Coordinates of C-alpha atoms and ligand atoms in Angstrom, one line a residue:
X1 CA -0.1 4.2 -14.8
X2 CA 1.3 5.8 -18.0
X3 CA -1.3 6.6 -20.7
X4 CA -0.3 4.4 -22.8
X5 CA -1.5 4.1 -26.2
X6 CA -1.7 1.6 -29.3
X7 CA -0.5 1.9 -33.0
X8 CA -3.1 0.9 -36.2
X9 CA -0.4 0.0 -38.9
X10 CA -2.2 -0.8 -41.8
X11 CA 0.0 -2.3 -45.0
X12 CA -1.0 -1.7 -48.6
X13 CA 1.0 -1.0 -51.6
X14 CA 0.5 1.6 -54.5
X15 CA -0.9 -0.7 -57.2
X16 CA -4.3 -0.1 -56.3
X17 CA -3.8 3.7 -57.1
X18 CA -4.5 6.7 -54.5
X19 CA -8.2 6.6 -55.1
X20 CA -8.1 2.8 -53.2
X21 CA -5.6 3.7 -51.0
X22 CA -7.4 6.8 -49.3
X23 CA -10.6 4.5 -48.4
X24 CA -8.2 2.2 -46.9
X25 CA -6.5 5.0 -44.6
X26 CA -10.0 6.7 -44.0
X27 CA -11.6 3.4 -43.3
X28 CA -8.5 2.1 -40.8
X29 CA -9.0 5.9 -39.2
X30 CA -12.8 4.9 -38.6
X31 CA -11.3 1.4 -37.4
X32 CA -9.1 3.0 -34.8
X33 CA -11.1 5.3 -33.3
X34 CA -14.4 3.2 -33.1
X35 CA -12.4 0.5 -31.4
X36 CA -10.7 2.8 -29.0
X37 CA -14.5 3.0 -27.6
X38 CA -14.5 0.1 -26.3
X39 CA -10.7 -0.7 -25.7
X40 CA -8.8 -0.2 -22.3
X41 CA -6.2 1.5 -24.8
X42 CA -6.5 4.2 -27.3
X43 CA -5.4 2.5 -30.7
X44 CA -3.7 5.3 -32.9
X45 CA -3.9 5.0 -36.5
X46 CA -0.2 5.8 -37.6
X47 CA 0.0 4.9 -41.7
X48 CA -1.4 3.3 -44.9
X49 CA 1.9 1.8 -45.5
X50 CA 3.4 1.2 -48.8
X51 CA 6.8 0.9 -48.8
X52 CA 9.8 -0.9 -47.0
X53 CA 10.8 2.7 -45.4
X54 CA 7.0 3.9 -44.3
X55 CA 7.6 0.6 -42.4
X56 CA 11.0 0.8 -41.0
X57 CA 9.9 4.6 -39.9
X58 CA 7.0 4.0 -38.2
X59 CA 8.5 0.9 -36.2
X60 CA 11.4 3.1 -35.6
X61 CA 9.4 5.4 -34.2
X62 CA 7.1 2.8 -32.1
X63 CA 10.5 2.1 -30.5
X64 CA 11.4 5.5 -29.2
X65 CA 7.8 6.3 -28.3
X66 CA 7.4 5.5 -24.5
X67 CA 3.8 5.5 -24.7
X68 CA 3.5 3.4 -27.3
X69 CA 2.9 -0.2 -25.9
X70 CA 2.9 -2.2 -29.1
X71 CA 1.7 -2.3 -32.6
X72 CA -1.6 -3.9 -34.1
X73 CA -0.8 -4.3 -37.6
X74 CA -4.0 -5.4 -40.8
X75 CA -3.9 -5.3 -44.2
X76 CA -7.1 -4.4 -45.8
X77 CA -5.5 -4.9 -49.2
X78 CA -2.5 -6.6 -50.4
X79 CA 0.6 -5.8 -48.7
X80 CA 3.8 -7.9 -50.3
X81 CA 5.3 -8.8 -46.9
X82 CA 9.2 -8.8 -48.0
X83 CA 8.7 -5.0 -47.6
X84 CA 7.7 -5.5 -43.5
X85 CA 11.5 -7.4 -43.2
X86 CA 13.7 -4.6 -42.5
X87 CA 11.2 -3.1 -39.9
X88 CA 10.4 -6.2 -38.2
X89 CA 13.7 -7.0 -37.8
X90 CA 14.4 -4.1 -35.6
X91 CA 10.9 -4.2 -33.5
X92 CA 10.6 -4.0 -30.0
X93 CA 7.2 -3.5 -29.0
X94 CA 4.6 -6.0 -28.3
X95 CA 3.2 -6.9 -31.7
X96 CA -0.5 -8.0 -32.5
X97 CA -1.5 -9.1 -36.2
X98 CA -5.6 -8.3 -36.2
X99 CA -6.9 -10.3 -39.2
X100 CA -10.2 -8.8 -39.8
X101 CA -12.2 -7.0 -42.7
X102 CA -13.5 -4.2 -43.1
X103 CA -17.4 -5.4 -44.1
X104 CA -18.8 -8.2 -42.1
X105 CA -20.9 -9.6 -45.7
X106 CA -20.1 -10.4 -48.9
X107 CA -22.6 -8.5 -50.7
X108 CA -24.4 -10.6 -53.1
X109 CA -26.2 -7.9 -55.3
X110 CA -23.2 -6.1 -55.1
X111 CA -20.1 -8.1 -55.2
X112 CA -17.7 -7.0 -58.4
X113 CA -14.1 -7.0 -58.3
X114 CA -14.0 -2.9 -56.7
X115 CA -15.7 -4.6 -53.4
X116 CA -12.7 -7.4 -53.9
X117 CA -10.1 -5.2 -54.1
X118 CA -11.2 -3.1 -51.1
X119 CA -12.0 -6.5 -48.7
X120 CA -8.7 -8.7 -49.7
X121 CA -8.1 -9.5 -45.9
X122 CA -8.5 -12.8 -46.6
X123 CA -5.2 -13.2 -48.6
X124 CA -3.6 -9.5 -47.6
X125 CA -3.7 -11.2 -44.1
X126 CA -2.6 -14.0 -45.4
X127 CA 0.9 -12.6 -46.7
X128 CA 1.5 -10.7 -44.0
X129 CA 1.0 -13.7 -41.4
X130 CA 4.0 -15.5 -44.0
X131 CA 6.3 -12.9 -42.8
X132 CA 5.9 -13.4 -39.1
X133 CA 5.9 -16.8 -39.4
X134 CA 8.9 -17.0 -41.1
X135 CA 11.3 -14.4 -39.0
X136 CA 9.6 -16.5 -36.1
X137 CA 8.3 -13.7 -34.5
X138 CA 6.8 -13.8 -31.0
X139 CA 2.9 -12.0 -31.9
X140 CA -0.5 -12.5 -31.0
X141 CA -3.1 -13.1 -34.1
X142 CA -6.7 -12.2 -33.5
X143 CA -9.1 -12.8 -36.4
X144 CA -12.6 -12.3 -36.2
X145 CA -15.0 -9.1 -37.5
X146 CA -13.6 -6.2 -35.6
X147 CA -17.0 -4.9 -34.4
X148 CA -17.8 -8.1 -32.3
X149 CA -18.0 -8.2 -29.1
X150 CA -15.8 -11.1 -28.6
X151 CA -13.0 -9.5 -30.9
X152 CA -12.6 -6.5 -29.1
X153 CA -12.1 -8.3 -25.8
X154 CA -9.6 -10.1 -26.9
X155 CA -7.7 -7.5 -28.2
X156 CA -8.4 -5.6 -25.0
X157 CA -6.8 -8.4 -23.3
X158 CA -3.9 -8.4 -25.2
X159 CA -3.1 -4.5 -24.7
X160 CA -3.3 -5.2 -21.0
X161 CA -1.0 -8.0 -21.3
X162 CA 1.5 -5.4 -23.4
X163 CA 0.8 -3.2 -20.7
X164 CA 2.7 -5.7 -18.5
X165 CA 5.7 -6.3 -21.0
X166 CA 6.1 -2.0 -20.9
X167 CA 5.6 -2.1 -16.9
X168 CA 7.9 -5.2 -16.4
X169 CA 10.7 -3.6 -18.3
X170 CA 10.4 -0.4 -16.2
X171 CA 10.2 -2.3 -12.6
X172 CA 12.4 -1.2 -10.1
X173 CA 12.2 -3.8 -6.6
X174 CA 13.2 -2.6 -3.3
X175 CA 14.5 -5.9 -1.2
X176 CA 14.8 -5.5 2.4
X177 CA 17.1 -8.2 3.7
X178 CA 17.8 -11.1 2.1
X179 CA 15.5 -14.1 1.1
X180 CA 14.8 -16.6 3.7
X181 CA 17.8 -18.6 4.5
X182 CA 18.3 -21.6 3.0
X183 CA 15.0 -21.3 0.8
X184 CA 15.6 -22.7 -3.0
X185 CA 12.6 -21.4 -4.8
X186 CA 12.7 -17.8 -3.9
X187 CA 16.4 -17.2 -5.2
X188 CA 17.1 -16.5 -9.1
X189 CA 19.7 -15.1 -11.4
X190 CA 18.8 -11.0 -10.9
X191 CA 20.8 -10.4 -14.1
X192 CA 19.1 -13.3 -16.1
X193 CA 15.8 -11.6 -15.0
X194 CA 17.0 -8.0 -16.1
X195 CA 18.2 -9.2 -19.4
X196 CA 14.7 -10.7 -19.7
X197 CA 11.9 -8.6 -18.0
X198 CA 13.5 -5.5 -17.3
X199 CA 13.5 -5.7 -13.4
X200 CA 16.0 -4.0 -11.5
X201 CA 16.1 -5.7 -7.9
X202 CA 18.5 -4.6 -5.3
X203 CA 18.7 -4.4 -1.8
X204 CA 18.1 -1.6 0.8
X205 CA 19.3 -1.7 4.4
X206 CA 16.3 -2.6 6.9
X207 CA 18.2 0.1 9.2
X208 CA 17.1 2.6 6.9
X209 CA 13.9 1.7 6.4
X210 CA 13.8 2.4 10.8
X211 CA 15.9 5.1 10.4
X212 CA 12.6 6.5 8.1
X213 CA 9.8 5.2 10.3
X214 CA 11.3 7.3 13.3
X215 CA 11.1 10.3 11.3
X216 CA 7.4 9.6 10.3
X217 CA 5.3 12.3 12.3
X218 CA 2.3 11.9 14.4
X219 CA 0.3 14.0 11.9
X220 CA 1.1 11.3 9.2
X221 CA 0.1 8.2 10.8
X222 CA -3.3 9.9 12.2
X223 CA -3.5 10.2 8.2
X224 CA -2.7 6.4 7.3
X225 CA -5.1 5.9 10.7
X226 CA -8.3 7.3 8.6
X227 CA -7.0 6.3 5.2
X228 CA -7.5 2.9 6.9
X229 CA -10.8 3.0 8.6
X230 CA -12.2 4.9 5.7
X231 CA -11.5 1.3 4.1
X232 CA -11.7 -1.4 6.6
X233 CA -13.5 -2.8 9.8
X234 CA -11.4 -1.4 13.0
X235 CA -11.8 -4.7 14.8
X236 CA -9.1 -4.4 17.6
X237 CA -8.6 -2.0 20.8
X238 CA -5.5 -2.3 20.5
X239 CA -4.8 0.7 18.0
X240 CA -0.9 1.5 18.9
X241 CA -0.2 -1.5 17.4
X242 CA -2.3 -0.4 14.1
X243 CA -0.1 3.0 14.9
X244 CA 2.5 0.6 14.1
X245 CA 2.2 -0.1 10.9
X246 CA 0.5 3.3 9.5
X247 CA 4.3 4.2 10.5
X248 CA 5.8 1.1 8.7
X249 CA 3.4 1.5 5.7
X250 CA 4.2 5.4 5.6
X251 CA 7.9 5.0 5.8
X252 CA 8.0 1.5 3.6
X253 CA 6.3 3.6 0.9
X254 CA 8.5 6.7 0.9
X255 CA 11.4 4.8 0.3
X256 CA 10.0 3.3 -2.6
X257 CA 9.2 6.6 -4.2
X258 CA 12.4 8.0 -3.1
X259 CA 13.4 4.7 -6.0
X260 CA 10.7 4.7 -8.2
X261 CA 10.4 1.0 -7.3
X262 CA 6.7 -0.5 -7.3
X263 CA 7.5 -3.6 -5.5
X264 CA 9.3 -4.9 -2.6
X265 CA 10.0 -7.8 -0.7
X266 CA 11.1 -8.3 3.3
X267 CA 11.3 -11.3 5.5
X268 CA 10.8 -11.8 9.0
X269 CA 14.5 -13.1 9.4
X270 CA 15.4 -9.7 9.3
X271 CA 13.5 -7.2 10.6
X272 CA 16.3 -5.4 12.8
X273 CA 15.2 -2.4 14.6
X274 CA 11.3 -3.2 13.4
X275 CA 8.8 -4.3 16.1
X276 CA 6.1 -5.6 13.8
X277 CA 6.5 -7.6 11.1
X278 CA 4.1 -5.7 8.6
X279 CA 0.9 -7.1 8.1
X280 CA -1.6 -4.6 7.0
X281 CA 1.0 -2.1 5.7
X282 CA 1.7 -4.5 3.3
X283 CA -1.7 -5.3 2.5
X284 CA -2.9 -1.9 2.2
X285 CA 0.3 -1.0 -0.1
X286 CA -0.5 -4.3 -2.2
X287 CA -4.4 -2.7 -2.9
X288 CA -2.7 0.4 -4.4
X289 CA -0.5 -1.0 -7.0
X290 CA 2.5 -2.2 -5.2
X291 CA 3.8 -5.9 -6.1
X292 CA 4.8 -7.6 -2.4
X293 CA 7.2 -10.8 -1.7
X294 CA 7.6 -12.2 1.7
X295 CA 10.4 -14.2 2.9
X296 CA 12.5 -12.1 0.4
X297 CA 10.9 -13.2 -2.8
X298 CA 11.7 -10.5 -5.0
X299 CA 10.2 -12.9 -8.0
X300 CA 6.4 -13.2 -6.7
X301 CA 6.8 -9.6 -5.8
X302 CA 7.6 -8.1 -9.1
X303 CA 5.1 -10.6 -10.7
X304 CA 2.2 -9.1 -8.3
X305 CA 3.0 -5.7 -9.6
X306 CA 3.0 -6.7 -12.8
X307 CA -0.4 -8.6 -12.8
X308 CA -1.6 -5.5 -10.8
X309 CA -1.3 -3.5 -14.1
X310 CA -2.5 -5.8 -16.3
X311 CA -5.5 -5.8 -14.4
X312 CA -8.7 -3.7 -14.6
X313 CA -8.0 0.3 -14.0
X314 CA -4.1 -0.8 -14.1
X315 CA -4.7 -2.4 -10.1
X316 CA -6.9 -5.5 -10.7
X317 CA -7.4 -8.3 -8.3
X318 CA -4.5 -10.2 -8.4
X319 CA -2.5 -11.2 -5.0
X320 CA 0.6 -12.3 -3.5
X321 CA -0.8 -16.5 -2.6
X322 CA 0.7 -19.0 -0.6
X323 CA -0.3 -22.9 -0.6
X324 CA -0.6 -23.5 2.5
X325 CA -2.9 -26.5 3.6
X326 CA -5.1 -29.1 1.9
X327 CA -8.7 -30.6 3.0
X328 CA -8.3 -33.9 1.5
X329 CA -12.1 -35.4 2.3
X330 CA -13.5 -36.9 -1.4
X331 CA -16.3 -34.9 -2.5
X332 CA -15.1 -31.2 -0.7
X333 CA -11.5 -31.6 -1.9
X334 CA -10.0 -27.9 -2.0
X335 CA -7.0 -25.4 -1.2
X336 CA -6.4 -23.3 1.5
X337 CA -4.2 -20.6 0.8
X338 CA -3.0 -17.7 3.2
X339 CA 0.3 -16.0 4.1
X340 CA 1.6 -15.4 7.5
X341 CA 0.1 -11.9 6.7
X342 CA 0.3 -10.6 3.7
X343 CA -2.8 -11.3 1.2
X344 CA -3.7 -8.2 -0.9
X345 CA -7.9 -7.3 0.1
X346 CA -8.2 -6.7 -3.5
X347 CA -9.4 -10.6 -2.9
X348 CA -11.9 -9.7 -0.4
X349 CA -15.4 -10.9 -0.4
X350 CA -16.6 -8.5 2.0
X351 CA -14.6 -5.5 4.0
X352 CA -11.4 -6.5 5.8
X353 CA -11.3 -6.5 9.3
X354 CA -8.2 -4.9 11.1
X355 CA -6.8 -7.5 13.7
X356 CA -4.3 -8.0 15.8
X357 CA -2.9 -11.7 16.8
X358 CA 0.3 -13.4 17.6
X359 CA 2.6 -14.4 14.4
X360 CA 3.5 -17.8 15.8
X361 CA 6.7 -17.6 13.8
X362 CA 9.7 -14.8 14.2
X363 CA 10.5 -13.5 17.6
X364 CA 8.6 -10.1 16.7
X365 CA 5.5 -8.9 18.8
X366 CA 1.5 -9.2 17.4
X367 CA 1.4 -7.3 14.3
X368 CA -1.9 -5.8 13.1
X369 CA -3.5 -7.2 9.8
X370 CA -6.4 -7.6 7.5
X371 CA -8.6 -11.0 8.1
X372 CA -11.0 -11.5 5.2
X373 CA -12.4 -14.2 3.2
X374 CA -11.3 -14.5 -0.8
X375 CA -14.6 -14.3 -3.0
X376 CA -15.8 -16.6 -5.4
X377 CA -15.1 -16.9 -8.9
X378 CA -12.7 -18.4 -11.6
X379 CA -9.1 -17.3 -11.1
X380 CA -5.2 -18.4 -12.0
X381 CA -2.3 -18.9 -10.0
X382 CA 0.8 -18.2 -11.3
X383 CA 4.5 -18.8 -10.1
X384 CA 7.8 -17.7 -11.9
X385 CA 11.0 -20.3 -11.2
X386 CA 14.1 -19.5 -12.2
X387 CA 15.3 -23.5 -13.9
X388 CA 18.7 -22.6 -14.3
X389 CA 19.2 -20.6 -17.8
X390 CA 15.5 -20.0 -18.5
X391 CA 13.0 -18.5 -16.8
X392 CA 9.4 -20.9 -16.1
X393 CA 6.1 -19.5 -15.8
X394 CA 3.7 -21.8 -14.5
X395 CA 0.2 -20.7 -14.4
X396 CA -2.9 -23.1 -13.2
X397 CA -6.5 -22.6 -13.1
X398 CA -8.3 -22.6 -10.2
X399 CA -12.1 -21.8 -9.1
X400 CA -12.4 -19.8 -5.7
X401 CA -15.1 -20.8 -3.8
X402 CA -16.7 -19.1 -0.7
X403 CA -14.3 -21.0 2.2
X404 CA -16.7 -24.2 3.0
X405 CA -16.2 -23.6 7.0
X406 CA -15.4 -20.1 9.0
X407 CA -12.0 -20.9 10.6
X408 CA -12.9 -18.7 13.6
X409 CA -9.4 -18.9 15.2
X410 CA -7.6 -18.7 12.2
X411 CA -6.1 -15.1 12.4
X412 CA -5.5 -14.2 8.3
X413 CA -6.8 -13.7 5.1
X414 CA -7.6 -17.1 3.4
X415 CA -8.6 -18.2 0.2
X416 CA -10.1 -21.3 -1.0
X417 CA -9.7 -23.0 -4.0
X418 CA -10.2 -26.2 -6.1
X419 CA -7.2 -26.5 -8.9
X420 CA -7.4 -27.6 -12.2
X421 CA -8.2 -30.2 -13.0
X422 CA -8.8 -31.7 -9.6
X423 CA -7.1 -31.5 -6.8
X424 CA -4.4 -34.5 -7.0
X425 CA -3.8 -34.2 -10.3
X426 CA -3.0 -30.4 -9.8
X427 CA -1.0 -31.0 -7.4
X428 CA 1.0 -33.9 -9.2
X429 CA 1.1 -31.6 -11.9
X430 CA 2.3 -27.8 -10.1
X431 CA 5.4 -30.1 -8.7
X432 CA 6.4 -31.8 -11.4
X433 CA 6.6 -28.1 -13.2
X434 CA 8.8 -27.0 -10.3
X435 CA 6.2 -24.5 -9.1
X436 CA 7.0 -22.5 -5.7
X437 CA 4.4 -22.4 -2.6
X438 CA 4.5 -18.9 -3.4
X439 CA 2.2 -17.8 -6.1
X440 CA 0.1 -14.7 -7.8
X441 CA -3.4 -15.3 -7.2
X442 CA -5.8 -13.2 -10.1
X443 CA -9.3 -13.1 -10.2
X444 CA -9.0 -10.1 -13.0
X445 CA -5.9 -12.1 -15.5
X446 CA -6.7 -14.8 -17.6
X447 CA -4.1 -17.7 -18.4
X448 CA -4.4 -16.2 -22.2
X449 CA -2.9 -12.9 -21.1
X450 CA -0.3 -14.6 -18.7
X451 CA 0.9 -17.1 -21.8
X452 CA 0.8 -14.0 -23.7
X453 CA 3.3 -12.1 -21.7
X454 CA 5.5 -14.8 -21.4
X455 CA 5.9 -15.0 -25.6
X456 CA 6.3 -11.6 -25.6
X457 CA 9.0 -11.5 -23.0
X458 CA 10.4 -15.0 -24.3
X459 CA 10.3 -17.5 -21.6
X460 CA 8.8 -20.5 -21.0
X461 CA 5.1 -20.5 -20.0
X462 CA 3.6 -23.7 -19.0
X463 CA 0.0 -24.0 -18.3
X464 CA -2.2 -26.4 -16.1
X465 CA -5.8 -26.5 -17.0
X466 CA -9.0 -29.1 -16.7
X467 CA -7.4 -31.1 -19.2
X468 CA -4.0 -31.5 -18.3
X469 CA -2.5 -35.0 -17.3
X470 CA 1.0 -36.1 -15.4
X471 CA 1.6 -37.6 -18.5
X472 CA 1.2 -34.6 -20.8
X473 CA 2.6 -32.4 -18.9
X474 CA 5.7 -34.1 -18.3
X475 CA 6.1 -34.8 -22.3
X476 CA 5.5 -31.2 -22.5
X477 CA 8.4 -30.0 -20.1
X478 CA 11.1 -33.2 -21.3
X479 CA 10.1 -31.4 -25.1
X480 CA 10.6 -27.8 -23.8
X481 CA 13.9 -28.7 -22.1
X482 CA 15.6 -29.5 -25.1
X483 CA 14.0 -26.6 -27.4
X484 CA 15.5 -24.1 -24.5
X485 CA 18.6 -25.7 -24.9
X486 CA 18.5 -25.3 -28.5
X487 CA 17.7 -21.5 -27.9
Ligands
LIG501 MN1 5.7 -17.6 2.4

């Protein structure tokens, strides 16, 4: 990850003379670096701004400024907002208004109007929230005392999810093959999406990604071999096959470099030259970062990559997810979800085990993978559909529970959920929405941060929690077809 960094933009204005105006800069300075403590982000204190061009410089500068992932503007005093136009007309970076004050009391001994002038948030904020409203500015407001707990977390959260509008506009996919033929969900407008989030996705020939695993040497898959049992359970003789994919991992991986790309999708339609499908190279290149896809869904696999980053330490727990069976019997009603392969162990409950089974689908031979259970918790699922001139981001909440039986004979990594906000309704509700089978499961990104990233990259963000109904929901997406075709 880039070290990325946060701007403290603080408005003012010179009628309170320089005496006011240098507690307000030396107070904002305190601000900044006691909240960059405790944030995942430094926040930089940039200016006591006063004038129309203090602002238009410093946002100019935010622009250029590739480590700056957004701006966290306050006004301690009064700051007319009519001189923020002319910068906030040109910004392009994530933007977060933090209504707070500087003291948490009102000092009643001590109140006179010197404390007012230095603790106007109330009505500084207040002005400068007019502004945004009014150029209908995608931003994220946060008020609260800026030494809570609760506060900081928040803003924390947010950084992370401007952390994913700077990744997504940087993300490079690699595609091997096409998407599954014939398969409606996986396919989208690739310029659309590069207008929108940034992603470039294009398409490398599966004959040089075998044309690469030949060339990978002995010495570097015995490498891959102990990266892998330094990690996981070796529970197969048959290690050629394990061999396999350190090769395919190895070579998948250099090619991606070669691009800079930190995602990919392939699909077992077309894996000319390859004997194995991957199963645990992709696993073990999801748990370093890289956003996966299978059946050629570039989508889901720049959307892992991104959630990756927004996650804890830039890799959190998030997970390429596929629906794939229900147990329907009242009172244990829940999810399965698994992939032919490909689940990322950054969902593991306990340490992966390295197998080796049949696929049951493709014409390939047994490909080694990781078998684990998902662990318990509260999570999201997330799918990005492409409805034809917008982009929809459809997130649901889920709880993970510990899988209720073992599945002995079933040879992957499973999950086990209960949607929001049961499981019919959920379901009633992720189809009317148009979500895919394919989805990003995240134990480590809340729905908050999600919805957030989707305002700051404008599309559609649609989210099913405990109180959703059919009915609301379908009001909800009837009203937000006709304000996208207003757009
Ligand atoms: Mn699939």
């Amino acid at each position: 990850m880039k070290n990325y960094e946060f701007w403290f933009v603080v408005g003012s204005q010179f009628l309170y003379g320089p005496e006011v105006l240098d507690i307000v800069a030396k107070r904002a300075q305190e601000m900044a670096a006691e909240l960059s403590k405790s944030l995942p982000y430094p926040l930089v204190y940039k200016v006591t701004a006063k004038t129309n061009k203090e602002i238009r410089d410093v946002i100019r500068e935010a622009n250029f400024d590739e480590n700056c992932a957004g701006i966290i503007t306050w006004c301690h005093t009064f700051s007319p907002s009519k001189m923020w136009i002319n910068g906030f007309a040109n910004l392009q970076k994530p933007y977060c208004h933090l209504a707070t004050q500087y003291n948490m009391e009102i000092p009643n001994e001590e109140i006179d109007m010197d404390f007012m002038n230095l603790n106007q948030a109330a009505h500084g904020d207040r002005e400068h929230g007019f502004i945004a409203a009014r150029m209908r500015m995608p931003r994220k407001i946060i008020a609260g005392y800026w030494k809570e707990e609760g506060v900081q977390k928040r803003i924390g959260d947010w950084m992370k999810s401007a952390v994913g509008v700077a990744f997504s506009k940087q993300l490079k996919v690699m595609r091997f093959g096409d998407n599954m033929r014939e398969v409606a969900v996986t396919e989208g407008d690739k310029v659309e999406v590069q207008i929108k989030l940034g992603w470039e996705v294009n398409t490398w020939p599966v004959g040089e990604l075998v044309e690469y695993m030949n060339a990978v040497t002995e010495e570097e898959v015995d490498a891959q071999m102990a990266a892998y049992e330094a990690k996981y359970e070796m529970a197969t003789d048959d290690i050629a096959t394990v061999r396999y994919q350190a090769r395919e991992e190895i070579a998948i991986k250099k090619m991606m470099d070669r691009e800079g790309c930190l995602a990919f999708s392939n699909t077992f339609q077309d894996l000319y030259g390859m004997e194995q499908l991957p199963g645990i190279a992709s696993q073990d290149l999801m748990a370093q970062g890289y956003g996966y896809g299978g059946e050629g869904d570039w989508k889901v696999s720049a959307m892992t990559a991104i959630m990756k980053a927004m996650g804890e330490n830039g890799n959190g727990a998030s997970a390429f997810m596929e629906d794939y069976t229900y147990h329907l019997v009242p009172g244990a009603k829940n999810s399965l979800g698994a992939h032919m392969l490909e689940v990322c162990p950054s969902l593991a409950a306990a340490k992966p085990r390295i197998e080796v089974h049949p696929l049951g689908i493709g014409d390939r031979q047994p490909p080694a993978r990781l078998v684990f259970e998902g662990k318990e918790g509260d999570a999201i699922v997330v799918s990005l559909v492409d409805m034809g001139g917008r982009l929809r981001l459809i997130c649901q909440d889920i709880h993970c529970v510990k899988p209720i039986m073992d599945m002995p004979n079933l040879p992957v990594a499973r999950v086990m959920w209960q949607a929001m906000p049961d499981l019919e309704t959920g379901i009633e509700c992720w189809i009317t929405a148009g979500g895919a089978h394919h989805s990003v499961l995240s134990y480590d990104v809340s729905a908050e941060q999600m919805k957030d990233w989707a305002r700051m990259m404008d599309i559609e963000f649609v989210h099913i929690t405990k109180d959703t109904t059919v009915e609301s929901l379908e009001k909800e997406l009837f009203l937000n077809d006709l304000a996208w075709k207003l757009k």
